[in-house]
Amino acid sequence: MPDRGGGPTGPRIRVGRPSRRVRTLLMTLGVLAVLAMAFVMFAGFWTDWLWYRSVHYSSVFTTTLWTKIGLFFVFGLLMALSVGVNIWLAHRLRPPLSAMSMEQQSLDRYRMGIAPYKTWLLLGITSLVGLIAGASASGQWRTWLMWVNGVPFHQKDPQFHLDVAFYAFDLPWYRFLLGFGFAAAVLSLIAAALTHYLYGGLRITSPGARATGAATGHLSVLLGIFVALKAVAYWLDRYGLAVKSSDFKATGNWTGLRYVDANAYLPAKTILFCIAVICALLFFATLWRRTWQLPVIGFGLMVLSAILIGGLYPAIVQKFQVQPNEQAKEAPYVEKNLKATREAYGIDGTKVTDYPGTSNTKDKAELRDDANTAASLRLMDPNIVSPTFQQLQQVRNYYGFPSNLDVDRYTKDGKAQDTVIGLRELNLQGIPKNNWINDHFRYTHGYGVVAAKGTTADSEGRPVFTEYNLPSKGDLGTYQQQIYYGEKTTQYSIVGGPQKEIDYSDDSGEKTTSYKGKSGVSLSSPINRAAYAVAFGEPQILYSGAIGEESRILYNRTPKERVEAVAPWLTIDGDAYPAVVDGKIQWIVDAYTTTNGYPYASRTTLGDTTADSLTAANNQRAVVAQQNQVNYIRNSVKATVDAYTGEVKLYQWDTKDPVLKTWMKAFPNTVKSKDSISPSLMDHLRYPQDLFKVQRELLTRYHVKDAQTFLSGSEVWQVPDDPTNKSGSAVPPYYLSMKLPGETAQSFSLTTTMTPNGRDNLSAFVSVNAEAGKSGYGKISILKLPTGRTVDGPKRVQSQFNSEPSIAESIRLLKGGDSDIEYGNLLTVPLDGGLLYVEPVYVRGGDLKYPLLRKVLVTYGGSTAFEDTLDKALNKVFGAEGSTTPPSDEGTTKPPTSSNPTVQEALKDAQKAFDQGQEALKKGDWPAYGQAQKDLEDALKRAEDAQTKADKTSGGSAGDSSKSSDKSSGSG
């Protein structure tokens, strides 16, 4: 049917054309611009493919890519067809003659204007909506893969009795399809209505009917589809109530059905579904009735019903049925929420034990002995001593340590030792001269492990290193020391070519090396070099003579970055930690599977829940979350990254997790079985911090199992702020080898404290067995303090430390000059019904720019000590006999007395050295203080030897003697 309109076109105006040379030049520039843009896009794709192939996870790249491409084309094509067909149909159903009105005469100009371009306009509109829809759909690749590969949880929700997999895997995909259907229906409706209006099928001001019969039928069908989709939405909303979040005054954040949901919203959604189905049928019936009267009435009734049944009725039920007796009405639903939340976060097996908070033993000497075995009290705080490692073990300026070191366990002579460990990584800011060759070719890697005993300091407050110097040597044996992949290694390096790399320097001079690993991407191909030159914005990669046939480019070098790339469905723990395993340095990374669709389980925000005083100071420790809002989490994968080769291995840790099984179906052969974990690697695996932080946050409310107690809020706890600093952030959990009441041996644990909501006394001590591979791993224990009396929490203990007059005076003296005090981790250890608090105190000042352990704070049962060593502090707190030196009121130790003249002379020298040390301490003169300490040690040793000789002569036994301080096993 021809378009209406026409008329004279008018005279043609000839416009001068550009010359042939200009046209050729413009065409050439246009082609080059298109090719350049195409190559930029190709470079990004090609370098990604090369990287995934180099780490042997190309299947992840291809599976993800083809899924995105498939979703893009399928849903883009569906949207384009939906809109395009309706535009074409509306054009085909246009009336043959236009009404004689000003409205239609005005539209004639537009009809004539687009007549020559109708096909191109149709293609343009459909292509645009198709591209937008396809791009949106490709972002749902995770939803699609989980729906296609979903495995059952074998757990059913308590309301609809459907497997949890329906909510975790199926419902999100159905919601996406529903949203896509709504978008297609609305866009088709708008496009069809505009086309009908343009060609006269719809009229606003023209005389006669406002719409032709054909337009009425067409638009009615589209409206019927929209209302039918609304009916589907009402039906899905019924199941959505099981995973719906809402604010509940009694509990705060709430997920799942409450009384009003089950007794008002649920029947309302069912009724609205039925009304919407009837309304949709009325719209479809317009094809025969050619009138909108009944459908419009039906649609109005549906809207009114949605307001009355879906909004007003639930409000009435809440006001007049629930609020007068809320606890009784909500209790059955709270019990469902309690059970589901505890299961979803893995805290259902938590053991809660009443703990008195005060000692039951009157014999303090016995308690003193128990304190030695209750825990391996860690005095080296890994979050403070990094500058000390830097100063004593950096060796070269182009090496550096992370700002937060890690705690691990290593065995020597059959005994496990808590160890503070860090890698000497590359620090580009410290290289002699920054240029492209130095930054990316010569200085490419770090070198060696540095480790120290966690429980000991030397006589000067320095760490007792068990692995030290360059190359590193010590207790860890022989291993590959070059570190090409690490937490501080964020830049790319080009290795293996003609340009030699700086390996390390020793007394004999600078050593060079050339990378022998198979990691990275080969740059032997000109295409690869060009692609990386574009991708990294570095044209020298294309033509530099420092790149040869054997050159390889290394990038994506941080452990968390590599694990996230090869497993984009995992959430990555914020703290990757190194370990020496089978002669190699391995980064160990904990990874989680999560979902937001566990029915009745309350949600948590990972970014907020895992934040503490350490993440506030170091963003690198933040969790890498694929989904920030979750209500199910499992530590399902343990990953390793080789510090030399960059090889990434994923190990299945939770063999029962259905979410991991789903992803393993989607990406087969990417995750190794748990049996593949070697015993030597198992020794270094541990319970992850971020998971424990999520669980402890949930345990502030979900440690109770009784619905009435939960609703009353009387047992709500909170994670206390870190008392050792003024960040106002939560105290981090601490790794510590300790034994709980009733246990016979220490186990590596992750611990934290809880306080009542809004108060500073202690509510509970929470710990989890963090020793992987051992029985009891992952078992959470809560020692619950009595509510009838006050037991001091961390903040109060810290306040007591600071307010004790003698301690305050000692701290004031330590702060003399330009010195600063830094408080280490405040460790809490259960001991004989009471709680032992231990806190190392570091001094940083004078010429020293790094902290040294100078004092130890200890409190137990109201007794507090501030001494040079942990032993002295424990002796003072427990009043133990036979201590190496008697405790002093001022927290320092003075020499003992004797009647032997030689001993007296030596003790006078000791007293003199002691006084000189105190004077130097006041002035912040650390070299003088160190010399005074050595003189004091020598004098005490002379007194000891003289007294021993006298005792032998008289047949007696040696009296009180002073023991010299432990020496560092490693040299700075």
PDB file of C-alpha atoms in Angstrom, residues 11 17 130 140 180 313 357 362 366 442 445 448 467 469 475 488 519 530 579 647 703 745 749 855 869 915 944:
ATOM      1  CA  PRO A  11      14.565  22.636  -8.399  1.00  0.00           C
ATOM      2  CA  ARG A  17      32.134  18.107  -5.034  1.00  0.00           C
ATOM      3  CA  GLY A 130      18.982  -5.168  20.053  1.00  0.00           C
ATOM      4  CA  GLN A 140      23.802 -12.235  33.098  1.00  0.00           C
ATOM      5  CA  PHE A 180      13.394  -8.923  29.652  1.00  0.00           C
ATOM      6  CA  TYR A 313      -4.972  -5.385  53.657  1.00  0.00           C
ATOM      7  CA  GLY A 357      34.989 -15.176  84.037  1.00  0.00           C
ATOM      8  CA  LYS A 362      43.557 -20.130  94.787  1.00  0.00           C
ATOM      9  CA  GLU A 366      49.742 -23.311  89.824  1.00  0.00           C
ATOM     10  CA  ARG A 442      66.204  -5.116  35.239  1.00  0.00           C
ATOM     11  CA  HIS A 445      61.409  -9.637  41.286  1.00  0.00           C
ATOM     12  CA  GLY A 448      63.621 -14.536  49.866  1.00  0.00           C
ATOM     13  CA  GLU A 467      64.862 -16.995  58.344  1.00  0.00           C
ATOM     14  CA  ASN A 469      69.707 -12.302  55.384  1.00  0.00           C
ATOM     15  CA  ASP A 475      65.126 -22.920  59.494  1.00  0.00           C
ATOM     16  CA  LYS A 488      53.306  -5.560  46.046  1.00  0.00           C
ATOM     17  CA  SER A 519      55.055 -18.133  33.014  1.00  0.00           C
ATOM     18  CA  ALA A 530      51.782  -4.851  18.840  1.00  0.00           C
ATOM     19  CA  ALA A 579      54.241 -20.290  52.873  1.00  0.00           C
ATOM     20  CA  GLU A 647      50.989 -21.122  38.519  1.00  0.00           C
ATOM     21  CA  HIS A 703      24.098 -17.311  68.922  1.00  0.00           C
ATOM     22  CA  ALA A 745      46.711 -29.513  73.886  1.00  0.00           C
ATOM     23  CA  SER A 749      42.921 -20.879  66.470  1.00  0.00           C
ATOM     24  CA  LYS A 855      57.329  -3.769  77.495  1.00  0.00           C
ATOM     25  CA  THR A 869      59.417  -9.457  79.382  1.00  0.00           C
ATOM     26  CA  ASP A 915      70.337   4.219  86.068  1.00  0.00           C
ATOM     27  CA  GLU A 944      75.959 -14.452  88.893  1.00  0.00           C
TER      28      GLU A 944
END
